[in-house]
Short mmCIF file of C-alpha atoms (C1' of nucleotides) in Angstrom, two decimals:
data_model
loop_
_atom_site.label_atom_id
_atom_site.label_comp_id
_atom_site.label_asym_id
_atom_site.label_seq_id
_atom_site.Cartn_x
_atom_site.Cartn_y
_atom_site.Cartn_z
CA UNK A 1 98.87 -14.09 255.93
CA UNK A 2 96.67 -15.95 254.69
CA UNK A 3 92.86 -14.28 252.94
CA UNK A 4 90.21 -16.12 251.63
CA UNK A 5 86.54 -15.56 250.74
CA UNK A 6 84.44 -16.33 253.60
CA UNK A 7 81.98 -18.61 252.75
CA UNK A 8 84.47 -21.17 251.77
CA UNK A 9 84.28 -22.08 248.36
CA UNK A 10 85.25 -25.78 248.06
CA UNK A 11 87.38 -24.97 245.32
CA UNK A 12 89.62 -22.78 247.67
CA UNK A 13 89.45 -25.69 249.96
CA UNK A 14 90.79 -27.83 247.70
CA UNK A 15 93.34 -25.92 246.47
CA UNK A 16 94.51 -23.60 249.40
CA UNK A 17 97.40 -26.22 250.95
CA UNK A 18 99.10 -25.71 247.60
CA UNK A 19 98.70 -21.99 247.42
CA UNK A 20 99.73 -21.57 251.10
CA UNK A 21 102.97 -24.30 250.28
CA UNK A 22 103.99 -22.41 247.78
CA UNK A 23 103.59 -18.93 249.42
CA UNK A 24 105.51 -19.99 252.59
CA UNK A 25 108.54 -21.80 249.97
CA UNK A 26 108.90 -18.75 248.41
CA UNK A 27 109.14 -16.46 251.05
CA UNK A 28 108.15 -12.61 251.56
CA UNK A 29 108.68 -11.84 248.01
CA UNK A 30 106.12 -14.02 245.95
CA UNK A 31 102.15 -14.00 245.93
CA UNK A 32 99.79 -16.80 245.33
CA UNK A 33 96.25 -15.49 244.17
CA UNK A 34 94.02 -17.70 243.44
CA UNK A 35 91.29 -16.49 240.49
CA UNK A 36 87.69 -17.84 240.01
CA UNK A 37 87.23 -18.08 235.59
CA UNK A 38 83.51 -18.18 235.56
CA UNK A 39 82.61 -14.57 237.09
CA UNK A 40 86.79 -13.08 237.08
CA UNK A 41 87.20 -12.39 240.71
CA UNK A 42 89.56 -13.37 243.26
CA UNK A 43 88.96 -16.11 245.33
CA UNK A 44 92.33 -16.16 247.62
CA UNK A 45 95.33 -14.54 248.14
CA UNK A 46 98.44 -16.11 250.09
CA UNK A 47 101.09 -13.30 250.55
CA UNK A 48 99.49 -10.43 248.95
CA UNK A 49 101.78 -8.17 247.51
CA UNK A 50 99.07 -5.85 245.76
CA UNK A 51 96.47 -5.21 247.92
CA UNK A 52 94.35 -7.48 246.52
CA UNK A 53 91.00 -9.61 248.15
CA UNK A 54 88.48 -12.15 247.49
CA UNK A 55 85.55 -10.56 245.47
CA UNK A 56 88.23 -8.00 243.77
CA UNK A 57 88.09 -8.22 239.37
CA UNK A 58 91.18 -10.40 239.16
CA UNK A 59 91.92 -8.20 235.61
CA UNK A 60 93.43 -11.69 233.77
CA UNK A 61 91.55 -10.60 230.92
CA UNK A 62 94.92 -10.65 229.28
CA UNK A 63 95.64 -14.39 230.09
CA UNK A 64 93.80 -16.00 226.94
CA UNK A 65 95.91 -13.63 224.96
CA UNK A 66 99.40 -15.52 226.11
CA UNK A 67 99.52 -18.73 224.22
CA UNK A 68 99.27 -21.95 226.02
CA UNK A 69 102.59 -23.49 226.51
CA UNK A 70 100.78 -26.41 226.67
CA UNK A 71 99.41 -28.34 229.99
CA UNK A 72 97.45 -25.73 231.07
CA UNK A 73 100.48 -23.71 232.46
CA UNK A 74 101.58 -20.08 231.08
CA UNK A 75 104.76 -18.02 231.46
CA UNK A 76 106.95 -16.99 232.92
CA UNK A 77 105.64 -14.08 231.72
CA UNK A 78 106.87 -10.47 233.23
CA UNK A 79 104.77 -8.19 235.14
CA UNK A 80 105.48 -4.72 236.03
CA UNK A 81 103.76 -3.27 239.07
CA UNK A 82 103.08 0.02 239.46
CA UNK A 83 105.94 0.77 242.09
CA UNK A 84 108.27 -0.77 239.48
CA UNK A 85 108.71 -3.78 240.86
CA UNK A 86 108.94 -6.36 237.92
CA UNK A 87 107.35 -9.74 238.77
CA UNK A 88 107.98 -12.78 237.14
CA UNK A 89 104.72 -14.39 236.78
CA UNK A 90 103.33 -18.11 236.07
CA UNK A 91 99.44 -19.14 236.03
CA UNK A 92 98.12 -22.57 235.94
CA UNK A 93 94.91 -23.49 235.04
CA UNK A 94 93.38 -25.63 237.60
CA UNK A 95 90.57 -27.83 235.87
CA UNK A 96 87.39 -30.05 237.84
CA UNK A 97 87.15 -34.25 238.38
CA UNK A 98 85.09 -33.09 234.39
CA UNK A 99 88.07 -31.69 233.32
CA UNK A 100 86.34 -28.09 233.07
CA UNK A 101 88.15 -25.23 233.61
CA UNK A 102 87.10 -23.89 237.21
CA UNK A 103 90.05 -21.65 238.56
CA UNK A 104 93.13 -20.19 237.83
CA UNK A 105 96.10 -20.21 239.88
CA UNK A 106 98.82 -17.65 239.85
CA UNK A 107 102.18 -16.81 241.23
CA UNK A 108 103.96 -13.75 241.14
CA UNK A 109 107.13 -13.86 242.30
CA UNK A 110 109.06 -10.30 242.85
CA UNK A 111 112.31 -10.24 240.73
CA UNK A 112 113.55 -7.27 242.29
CA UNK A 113 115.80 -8.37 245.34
CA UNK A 114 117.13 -11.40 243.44
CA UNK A 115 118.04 -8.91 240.30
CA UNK A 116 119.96 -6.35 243.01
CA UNK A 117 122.03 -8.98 244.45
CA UNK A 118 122.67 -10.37 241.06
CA UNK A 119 124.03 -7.14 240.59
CA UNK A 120 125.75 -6.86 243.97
CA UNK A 121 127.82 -10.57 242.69
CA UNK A 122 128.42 -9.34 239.10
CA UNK A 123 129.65 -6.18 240.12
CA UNK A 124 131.92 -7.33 243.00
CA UNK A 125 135.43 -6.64 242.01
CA UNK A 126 134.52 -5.93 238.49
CA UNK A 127 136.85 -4.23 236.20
CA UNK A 128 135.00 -0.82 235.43
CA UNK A 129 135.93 -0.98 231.70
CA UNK A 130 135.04 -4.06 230.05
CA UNK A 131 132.67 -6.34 229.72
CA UNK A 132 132.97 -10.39 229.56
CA UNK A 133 130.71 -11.66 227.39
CA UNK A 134 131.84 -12.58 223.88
CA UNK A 135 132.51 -10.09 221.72
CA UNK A 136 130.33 -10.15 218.94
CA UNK A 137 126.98 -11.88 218.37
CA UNK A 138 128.00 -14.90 216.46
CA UNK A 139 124.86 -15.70 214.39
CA UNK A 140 123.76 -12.06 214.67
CA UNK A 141 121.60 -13.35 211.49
CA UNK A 142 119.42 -15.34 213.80
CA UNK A 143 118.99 -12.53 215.91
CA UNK A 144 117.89 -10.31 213.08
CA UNK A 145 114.98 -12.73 212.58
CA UNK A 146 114.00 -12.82 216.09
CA UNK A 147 113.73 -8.88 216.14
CA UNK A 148 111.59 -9.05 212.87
CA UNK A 149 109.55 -12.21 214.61
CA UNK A 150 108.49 -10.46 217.62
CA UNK A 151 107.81 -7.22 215.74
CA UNK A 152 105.74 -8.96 213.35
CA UNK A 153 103.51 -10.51 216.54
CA UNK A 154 103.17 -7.61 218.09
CA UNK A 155 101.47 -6.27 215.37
CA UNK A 156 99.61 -9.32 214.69
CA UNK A 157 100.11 -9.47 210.96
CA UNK A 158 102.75 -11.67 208.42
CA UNK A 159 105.59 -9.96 207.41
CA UNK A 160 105.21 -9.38 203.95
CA UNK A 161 101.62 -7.58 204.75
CA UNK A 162 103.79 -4.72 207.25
CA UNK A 163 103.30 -1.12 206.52
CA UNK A 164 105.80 1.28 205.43
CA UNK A 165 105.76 2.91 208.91
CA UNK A 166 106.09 -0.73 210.54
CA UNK A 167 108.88 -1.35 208.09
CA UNK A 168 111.02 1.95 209.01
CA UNK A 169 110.35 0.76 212.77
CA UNK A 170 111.83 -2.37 213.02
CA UNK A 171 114.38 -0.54 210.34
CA UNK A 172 115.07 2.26 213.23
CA UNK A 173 115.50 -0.56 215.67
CA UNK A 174 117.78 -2.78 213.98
CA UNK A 175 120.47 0.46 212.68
CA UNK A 176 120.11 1.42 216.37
CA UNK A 177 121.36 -2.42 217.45
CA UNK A 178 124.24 -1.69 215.11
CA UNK A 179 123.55 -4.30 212.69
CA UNK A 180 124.62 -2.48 209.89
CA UNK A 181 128.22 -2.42 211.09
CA UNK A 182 128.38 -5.68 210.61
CA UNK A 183 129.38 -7.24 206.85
CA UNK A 184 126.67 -8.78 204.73
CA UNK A 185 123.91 -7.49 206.99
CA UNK A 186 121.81 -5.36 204.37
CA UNK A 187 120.75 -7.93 201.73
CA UNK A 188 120.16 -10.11 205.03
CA UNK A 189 118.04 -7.68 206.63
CA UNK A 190 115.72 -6.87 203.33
CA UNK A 191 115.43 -11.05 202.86
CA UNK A 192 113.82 -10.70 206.82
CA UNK A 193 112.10 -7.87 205.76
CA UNK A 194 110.94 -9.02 202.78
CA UNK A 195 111.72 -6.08 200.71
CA UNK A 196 113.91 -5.69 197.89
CA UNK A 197 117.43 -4.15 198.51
CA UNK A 198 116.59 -0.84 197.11
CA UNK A 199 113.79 -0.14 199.06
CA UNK A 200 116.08 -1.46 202.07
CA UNK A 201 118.99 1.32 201.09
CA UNK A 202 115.29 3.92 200.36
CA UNK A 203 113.69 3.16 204.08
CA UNK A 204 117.23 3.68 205.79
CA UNK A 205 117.66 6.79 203.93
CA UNK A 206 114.50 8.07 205.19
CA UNK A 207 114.98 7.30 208.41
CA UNK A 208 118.74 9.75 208.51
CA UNK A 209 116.51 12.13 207.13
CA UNK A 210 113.69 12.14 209.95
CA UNK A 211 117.00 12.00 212.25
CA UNK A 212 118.71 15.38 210.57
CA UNK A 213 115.36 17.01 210.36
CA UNK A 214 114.67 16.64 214.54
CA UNK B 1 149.71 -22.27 250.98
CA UNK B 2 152.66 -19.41 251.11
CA UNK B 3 155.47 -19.09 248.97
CA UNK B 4 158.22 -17.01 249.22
CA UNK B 5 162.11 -16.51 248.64
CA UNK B 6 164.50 -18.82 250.71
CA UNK B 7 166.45 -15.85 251.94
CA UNK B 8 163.94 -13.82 253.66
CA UNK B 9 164.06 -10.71 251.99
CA UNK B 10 163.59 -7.92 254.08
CA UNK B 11 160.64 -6.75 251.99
CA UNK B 12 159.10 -10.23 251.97
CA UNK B 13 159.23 -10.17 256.35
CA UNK B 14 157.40 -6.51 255.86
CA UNK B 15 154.60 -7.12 253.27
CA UNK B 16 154.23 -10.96 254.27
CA UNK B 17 151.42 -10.23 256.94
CA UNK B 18 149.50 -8.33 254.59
CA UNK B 19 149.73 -10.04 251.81
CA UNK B 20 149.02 -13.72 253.81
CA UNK B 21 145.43 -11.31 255.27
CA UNK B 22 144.42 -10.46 251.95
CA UNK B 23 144.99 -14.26 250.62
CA UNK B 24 143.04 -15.53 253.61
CA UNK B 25 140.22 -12.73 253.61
CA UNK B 26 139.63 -13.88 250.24
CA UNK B 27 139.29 -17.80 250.02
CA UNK B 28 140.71 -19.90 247.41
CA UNK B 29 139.61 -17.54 244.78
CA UNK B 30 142.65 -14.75 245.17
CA UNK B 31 145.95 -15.11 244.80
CA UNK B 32 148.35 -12.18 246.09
CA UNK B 33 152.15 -11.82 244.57
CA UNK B 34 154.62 -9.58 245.62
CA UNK B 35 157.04 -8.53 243.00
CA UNK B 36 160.26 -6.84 242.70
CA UNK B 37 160.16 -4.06 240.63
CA UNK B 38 164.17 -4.10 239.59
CA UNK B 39 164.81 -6.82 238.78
CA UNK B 40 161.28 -8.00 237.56
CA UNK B 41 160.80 -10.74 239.34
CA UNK B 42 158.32 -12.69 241.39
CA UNK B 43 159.15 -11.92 245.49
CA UNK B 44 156.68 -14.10 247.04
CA UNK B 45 153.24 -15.35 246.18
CA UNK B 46 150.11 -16.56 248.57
CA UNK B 47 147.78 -18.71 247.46
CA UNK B 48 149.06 -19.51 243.84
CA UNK B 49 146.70 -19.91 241.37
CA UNK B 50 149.22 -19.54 238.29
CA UNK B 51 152.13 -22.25 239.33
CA UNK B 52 154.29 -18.90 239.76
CA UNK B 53 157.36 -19.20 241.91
CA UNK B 54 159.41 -16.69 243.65
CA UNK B 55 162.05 -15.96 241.16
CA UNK B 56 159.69 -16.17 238.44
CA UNK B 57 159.95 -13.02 235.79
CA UNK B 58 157.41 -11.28 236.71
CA UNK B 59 156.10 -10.14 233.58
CA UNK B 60 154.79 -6.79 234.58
CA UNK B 61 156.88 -4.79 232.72
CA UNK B 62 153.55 -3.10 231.18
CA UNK B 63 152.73 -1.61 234.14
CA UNK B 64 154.48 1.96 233.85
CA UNK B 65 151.76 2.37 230.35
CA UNK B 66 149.00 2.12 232.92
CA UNK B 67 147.77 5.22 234.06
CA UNK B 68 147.99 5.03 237.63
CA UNK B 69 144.63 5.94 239.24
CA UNK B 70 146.39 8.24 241.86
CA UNK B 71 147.96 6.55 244.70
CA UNK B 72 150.13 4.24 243.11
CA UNK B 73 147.20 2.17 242.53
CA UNK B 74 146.07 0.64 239.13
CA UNK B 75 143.21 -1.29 238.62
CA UNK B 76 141.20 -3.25 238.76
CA UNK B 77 141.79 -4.22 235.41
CA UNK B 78 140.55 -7.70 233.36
CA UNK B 79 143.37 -10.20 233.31
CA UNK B 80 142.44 -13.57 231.05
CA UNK B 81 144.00 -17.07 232.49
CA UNK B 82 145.05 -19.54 229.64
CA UNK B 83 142.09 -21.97 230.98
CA UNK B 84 139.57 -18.81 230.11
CA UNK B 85 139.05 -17.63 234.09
CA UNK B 86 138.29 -13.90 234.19
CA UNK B 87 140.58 -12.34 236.98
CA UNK B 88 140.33 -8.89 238.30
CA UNK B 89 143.32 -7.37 239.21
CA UNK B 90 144.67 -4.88 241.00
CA UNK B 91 148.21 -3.75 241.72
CA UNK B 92 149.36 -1.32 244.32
CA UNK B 93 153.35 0.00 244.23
CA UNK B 94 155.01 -0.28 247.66
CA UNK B 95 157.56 2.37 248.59
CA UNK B 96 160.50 2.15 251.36
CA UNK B 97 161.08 4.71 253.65
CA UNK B 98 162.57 7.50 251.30
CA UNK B 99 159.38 6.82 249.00
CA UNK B 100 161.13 4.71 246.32
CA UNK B 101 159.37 2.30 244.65
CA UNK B 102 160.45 -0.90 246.16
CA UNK B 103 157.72 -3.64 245.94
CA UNK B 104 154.30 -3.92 243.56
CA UNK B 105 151.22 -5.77 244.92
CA UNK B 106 149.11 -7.47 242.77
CA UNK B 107 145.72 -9.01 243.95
CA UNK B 108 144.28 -10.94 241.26
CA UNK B 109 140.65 -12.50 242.23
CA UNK B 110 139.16 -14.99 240.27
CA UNK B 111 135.94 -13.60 238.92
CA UNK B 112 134.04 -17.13 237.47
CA UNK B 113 132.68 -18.27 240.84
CA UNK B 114 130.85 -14.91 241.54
CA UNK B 115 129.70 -15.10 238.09
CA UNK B 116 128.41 -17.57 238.07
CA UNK B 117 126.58 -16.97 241.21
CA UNK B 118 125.31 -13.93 239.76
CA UNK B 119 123.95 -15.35 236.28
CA UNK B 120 122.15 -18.03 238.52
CA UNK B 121 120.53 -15.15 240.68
CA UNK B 122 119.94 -13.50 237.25
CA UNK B 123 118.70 -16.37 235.14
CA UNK B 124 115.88 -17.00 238.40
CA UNK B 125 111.94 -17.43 237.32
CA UNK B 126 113.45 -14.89 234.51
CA UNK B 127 110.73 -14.72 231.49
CA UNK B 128 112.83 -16.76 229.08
CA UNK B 129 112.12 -14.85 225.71
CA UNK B 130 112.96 -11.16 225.72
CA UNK B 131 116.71 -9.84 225.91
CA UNK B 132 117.22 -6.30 226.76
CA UNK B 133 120.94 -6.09 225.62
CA UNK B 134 122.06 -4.32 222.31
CA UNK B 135 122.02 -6.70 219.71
CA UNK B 136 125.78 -5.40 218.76
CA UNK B 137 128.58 -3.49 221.00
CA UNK B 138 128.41 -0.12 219.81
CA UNK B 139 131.90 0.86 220.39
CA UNK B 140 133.95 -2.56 218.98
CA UNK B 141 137.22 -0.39 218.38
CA UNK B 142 137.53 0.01 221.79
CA UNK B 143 136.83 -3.50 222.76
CA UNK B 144 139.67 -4.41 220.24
CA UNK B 145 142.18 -2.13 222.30
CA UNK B 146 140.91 -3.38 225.14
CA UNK B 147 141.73 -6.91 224.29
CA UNK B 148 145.03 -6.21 222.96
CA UNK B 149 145.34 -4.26 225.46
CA UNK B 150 144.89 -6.96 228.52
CA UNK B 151 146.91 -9.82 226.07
CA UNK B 152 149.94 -7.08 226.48
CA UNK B 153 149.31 -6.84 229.85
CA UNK B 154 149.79 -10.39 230.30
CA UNK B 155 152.59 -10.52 228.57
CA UNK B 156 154.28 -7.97 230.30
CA UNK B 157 155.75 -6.21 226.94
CA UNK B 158 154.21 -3.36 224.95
CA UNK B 159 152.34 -4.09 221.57
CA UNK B 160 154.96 -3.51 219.20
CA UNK B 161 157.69 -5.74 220.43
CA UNK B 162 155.22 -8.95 220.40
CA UNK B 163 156.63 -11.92 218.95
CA UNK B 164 154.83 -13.96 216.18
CA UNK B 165 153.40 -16.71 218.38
CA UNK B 166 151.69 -13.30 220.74
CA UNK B 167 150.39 -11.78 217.40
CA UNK B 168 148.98 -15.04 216.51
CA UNK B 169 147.18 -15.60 219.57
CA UNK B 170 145.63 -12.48 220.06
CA UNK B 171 144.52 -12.58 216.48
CA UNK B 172 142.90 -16.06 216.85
CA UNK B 173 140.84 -14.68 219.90
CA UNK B 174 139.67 -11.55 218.38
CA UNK B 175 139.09 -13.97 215.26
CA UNK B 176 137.19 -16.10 217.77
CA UNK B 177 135.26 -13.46 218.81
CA UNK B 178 133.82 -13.04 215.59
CA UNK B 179 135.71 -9.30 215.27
CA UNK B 180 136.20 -9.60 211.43
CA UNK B 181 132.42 -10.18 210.51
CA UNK B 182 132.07 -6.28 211.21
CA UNK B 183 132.85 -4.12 208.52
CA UNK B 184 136.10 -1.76 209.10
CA UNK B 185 137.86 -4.19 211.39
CA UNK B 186 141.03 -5.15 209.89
CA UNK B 187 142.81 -1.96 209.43
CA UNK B 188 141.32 -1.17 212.79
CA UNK B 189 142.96 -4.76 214.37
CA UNK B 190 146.07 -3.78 212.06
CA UNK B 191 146.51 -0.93 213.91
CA UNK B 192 146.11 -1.85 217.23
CA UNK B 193 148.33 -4.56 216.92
CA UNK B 194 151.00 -2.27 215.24
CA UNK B 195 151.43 -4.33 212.13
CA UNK B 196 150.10 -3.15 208.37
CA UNK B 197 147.26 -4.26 207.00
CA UNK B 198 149.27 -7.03 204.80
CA UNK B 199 151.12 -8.89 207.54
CA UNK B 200 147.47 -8.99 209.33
CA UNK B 201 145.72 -11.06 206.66
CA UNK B 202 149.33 -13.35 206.64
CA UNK B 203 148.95 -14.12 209.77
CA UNK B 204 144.90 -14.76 209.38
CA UNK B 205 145.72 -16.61 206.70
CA UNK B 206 148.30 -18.98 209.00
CA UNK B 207 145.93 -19.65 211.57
CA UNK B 208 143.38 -20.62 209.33
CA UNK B 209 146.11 -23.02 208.11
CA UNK B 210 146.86 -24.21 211.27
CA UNK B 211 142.86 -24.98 211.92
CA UNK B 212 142.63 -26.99 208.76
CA UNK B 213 145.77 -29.00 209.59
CA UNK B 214 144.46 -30.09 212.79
"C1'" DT C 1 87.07 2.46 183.71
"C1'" DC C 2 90.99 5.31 183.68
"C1'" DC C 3 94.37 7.99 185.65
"C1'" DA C 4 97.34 9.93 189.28
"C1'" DT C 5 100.20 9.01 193.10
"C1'" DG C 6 103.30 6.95 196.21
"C1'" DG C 7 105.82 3.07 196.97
"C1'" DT C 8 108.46 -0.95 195.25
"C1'" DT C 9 111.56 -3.40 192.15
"C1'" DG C 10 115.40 -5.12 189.36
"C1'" DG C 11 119.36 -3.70 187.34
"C1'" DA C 12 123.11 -0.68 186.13
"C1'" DC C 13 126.61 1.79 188.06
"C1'" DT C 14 130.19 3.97 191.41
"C1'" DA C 15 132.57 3.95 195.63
"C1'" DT C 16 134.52 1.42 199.40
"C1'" DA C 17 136.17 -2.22 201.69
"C1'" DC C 18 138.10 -6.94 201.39
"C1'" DG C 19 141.64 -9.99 200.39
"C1'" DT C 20 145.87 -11.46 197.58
"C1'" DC C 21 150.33 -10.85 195.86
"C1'" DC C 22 154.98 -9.37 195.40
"C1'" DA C 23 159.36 -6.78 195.32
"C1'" DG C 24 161.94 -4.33 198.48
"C1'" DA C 25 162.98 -3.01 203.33
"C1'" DT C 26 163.81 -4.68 208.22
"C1'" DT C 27 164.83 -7.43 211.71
"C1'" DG C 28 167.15 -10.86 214.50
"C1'" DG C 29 170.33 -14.07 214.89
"C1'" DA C 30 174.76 -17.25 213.35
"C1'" DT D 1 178.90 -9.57 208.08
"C1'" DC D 2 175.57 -12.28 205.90
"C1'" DC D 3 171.39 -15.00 205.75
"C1'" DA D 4 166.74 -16.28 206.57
"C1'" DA D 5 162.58 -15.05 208.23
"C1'" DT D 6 159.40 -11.59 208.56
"C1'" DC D 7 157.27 -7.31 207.74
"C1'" DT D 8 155.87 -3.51 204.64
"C1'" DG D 9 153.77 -0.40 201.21
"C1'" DG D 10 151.51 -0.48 197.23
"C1'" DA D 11 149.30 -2.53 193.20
"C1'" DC D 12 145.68 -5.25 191.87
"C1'" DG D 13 141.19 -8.03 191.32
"C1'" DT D 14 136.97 -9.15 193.68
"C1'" DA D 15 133.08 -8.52 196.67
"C1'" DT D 16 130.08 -5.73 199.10
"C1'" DA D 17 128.01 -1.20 200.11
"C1'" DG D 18 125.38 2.42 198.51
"C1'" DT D 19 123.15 5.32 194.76
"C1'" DC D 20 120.24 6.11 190.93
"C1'" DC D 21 116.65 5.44 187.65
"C1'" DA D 22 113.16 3.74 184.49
"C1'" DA D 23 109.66 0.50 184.65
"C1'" DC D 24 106.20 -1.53 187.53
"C1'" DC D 25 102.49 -2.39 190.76
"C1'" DA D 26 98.67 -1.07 194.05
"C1'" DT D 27 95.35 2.08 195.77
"C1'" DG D 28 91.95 5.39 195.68
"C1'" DG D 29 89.45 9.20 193.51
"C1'" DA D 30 87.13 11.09 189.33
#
DNA sequence: TCCATGGTTGGACTATACGTCCAGATTGGA
DNA sequence: TCCAATCTGGACGTATAGTCCAACCATGGA
């Protein structure tokens, strides 16, 4: 089960109880790789799940990208592989007696089995028809803002400096979610938007048009 | 744990057995009645979960609108206890020997317990930020029905001969729900609930009364 | 620098939907 | 039968949803 480099690195030593701990807790469905920061390469893996070894690129070129939830410690993040599989992921950064960065530790835990008897439970006995939850999104306004919000970070740029096309994306997204079935939405919308209400009504009619013309 | 008639009634001695299997099969969380379909009452019940006693109307009298799924089965459907538990239901009509209806069935599992199960199985090393859903239901007008629907149920009389108090109540949940924030919903409401549009805003006026006397 | 162009804006304006009100019709008892 | 409570259709005023347009930037090319 258990693969490490083979001239022992003393970080591994160090650090391989915890990786092997946590590998045996979590059973057949989560792997513990263990990454080396200075030259990006795998030191360990505990339960590999993707064919991975020591000396492999560990390809966490991404991980300065996620912002630090403080401590070190990122995620959960998600992860898909390949197969499909979608891993819920967490990485720690495990720092030297100088407090220097000197290895990152990460686990990926597979989401799949625990999502198909989630669905095995929710579905048992369920009513075909409806569904529980409440009826309506109560502060549907907050939601609005998150759509805009992680919109706006994908694209890496304020609001208020969008493009048009950015603009009638978010726009598609939100008539798609239905909010405009809902009262007050539009001059709600435009204030997340940024945009006057006119040029709200002006996008939205564009985007019927680009609908009628497909 | 079972409940029936004092006088043995001969279709109490020939359901009884499966009835008391079903109720044991599945745990404290299902409760199987027995009714009698002429004169509407309650026949026996196992494993109570409603303080219903034999005798009891049976308040089923909405069963004939149901469309029966073949069989003489209906179901499962979404029953709502007072204290909010989410039951599944299903009702089966028992015929004597010259195929007259004679006896209904009704299995009604509480859902809460697996549901919650499943949300915990769900909610597990999940990333915590993105939601999948659709920010709104798409199709509200039939969740409306649908509620009405299940409140009629319950009360074991069709829509239109609802008393004031029933209107009321249904109205405060769909009020609840946040159904009049969307746009189009009160003559929508209005009609599902048989009343005109007038007498609906009465009655949403009354409740709101009743929340600022309180 | 000036202009042309495409997009945005505030505001005016119409069409719907919302919510209130009331006189007359209905209903369910005493 | 009558009364009281309730419901009803329609009229009405207000708020919100959409449309339209002239004026107003911003950008880029001449």
């Amino acid at each position: 089960m258990e693969t490490t480099a083979d001239g022992a690195d003393p970080r591994v030593r160090a650090w391989a109880p915890v990786c092997q701990a946590i590998a045996l807790l979590l059973g057949p469905y989560a792997e513990v790789v263990l990454h080396d920061v200075a030259s990006d390469r795998v030191l360990g893996v505990w339960n590999p799940m993707s064919r991975r070894e020591p000396g492999d690129p560990s390809l966490l070129g991404e991980l300065d990208r996620l912002e630090p939830s403080a401590h070190d410690v990122y995620g959960p993040y998600q992860k898909l592989l390949s197969d499909g599989r979608r891993l819920s992921s967490v990485s720690a950064v495990l720092r030297d007696a100088e407090g220097r960065p000197s290895a990152v530790l990460c686990v990926n835990l597979d989401r799949t089995p625990l999502e198909q008897a989630a669905a095995v439970l929710a579905g048992f006995a369920a009513p075909s028809q409806p569904r529980p939850e409440a009826l309506f999104e109560q502060d549907w306004t907050e939601r609005v803002h998150q759509v805009v919000g992680s919109f706006v970070r994908e694209r890496g740029r304020p609001v208020d400096r969008l493009g048009r096309e950015d603009r009638l994306a978010v726009l598609s997204e939100l008539d798609q979610a239905g909010v405009f079935a809902v009262r007050r939405a539009a001059p709600v919308v435009a204030g997340a938007l940024k945009v006057s209400r006119s040029t709200l009504y002006a996008l939205l009619a564009e985007l019927k048009a680009q609908r009628n013309d497909s």
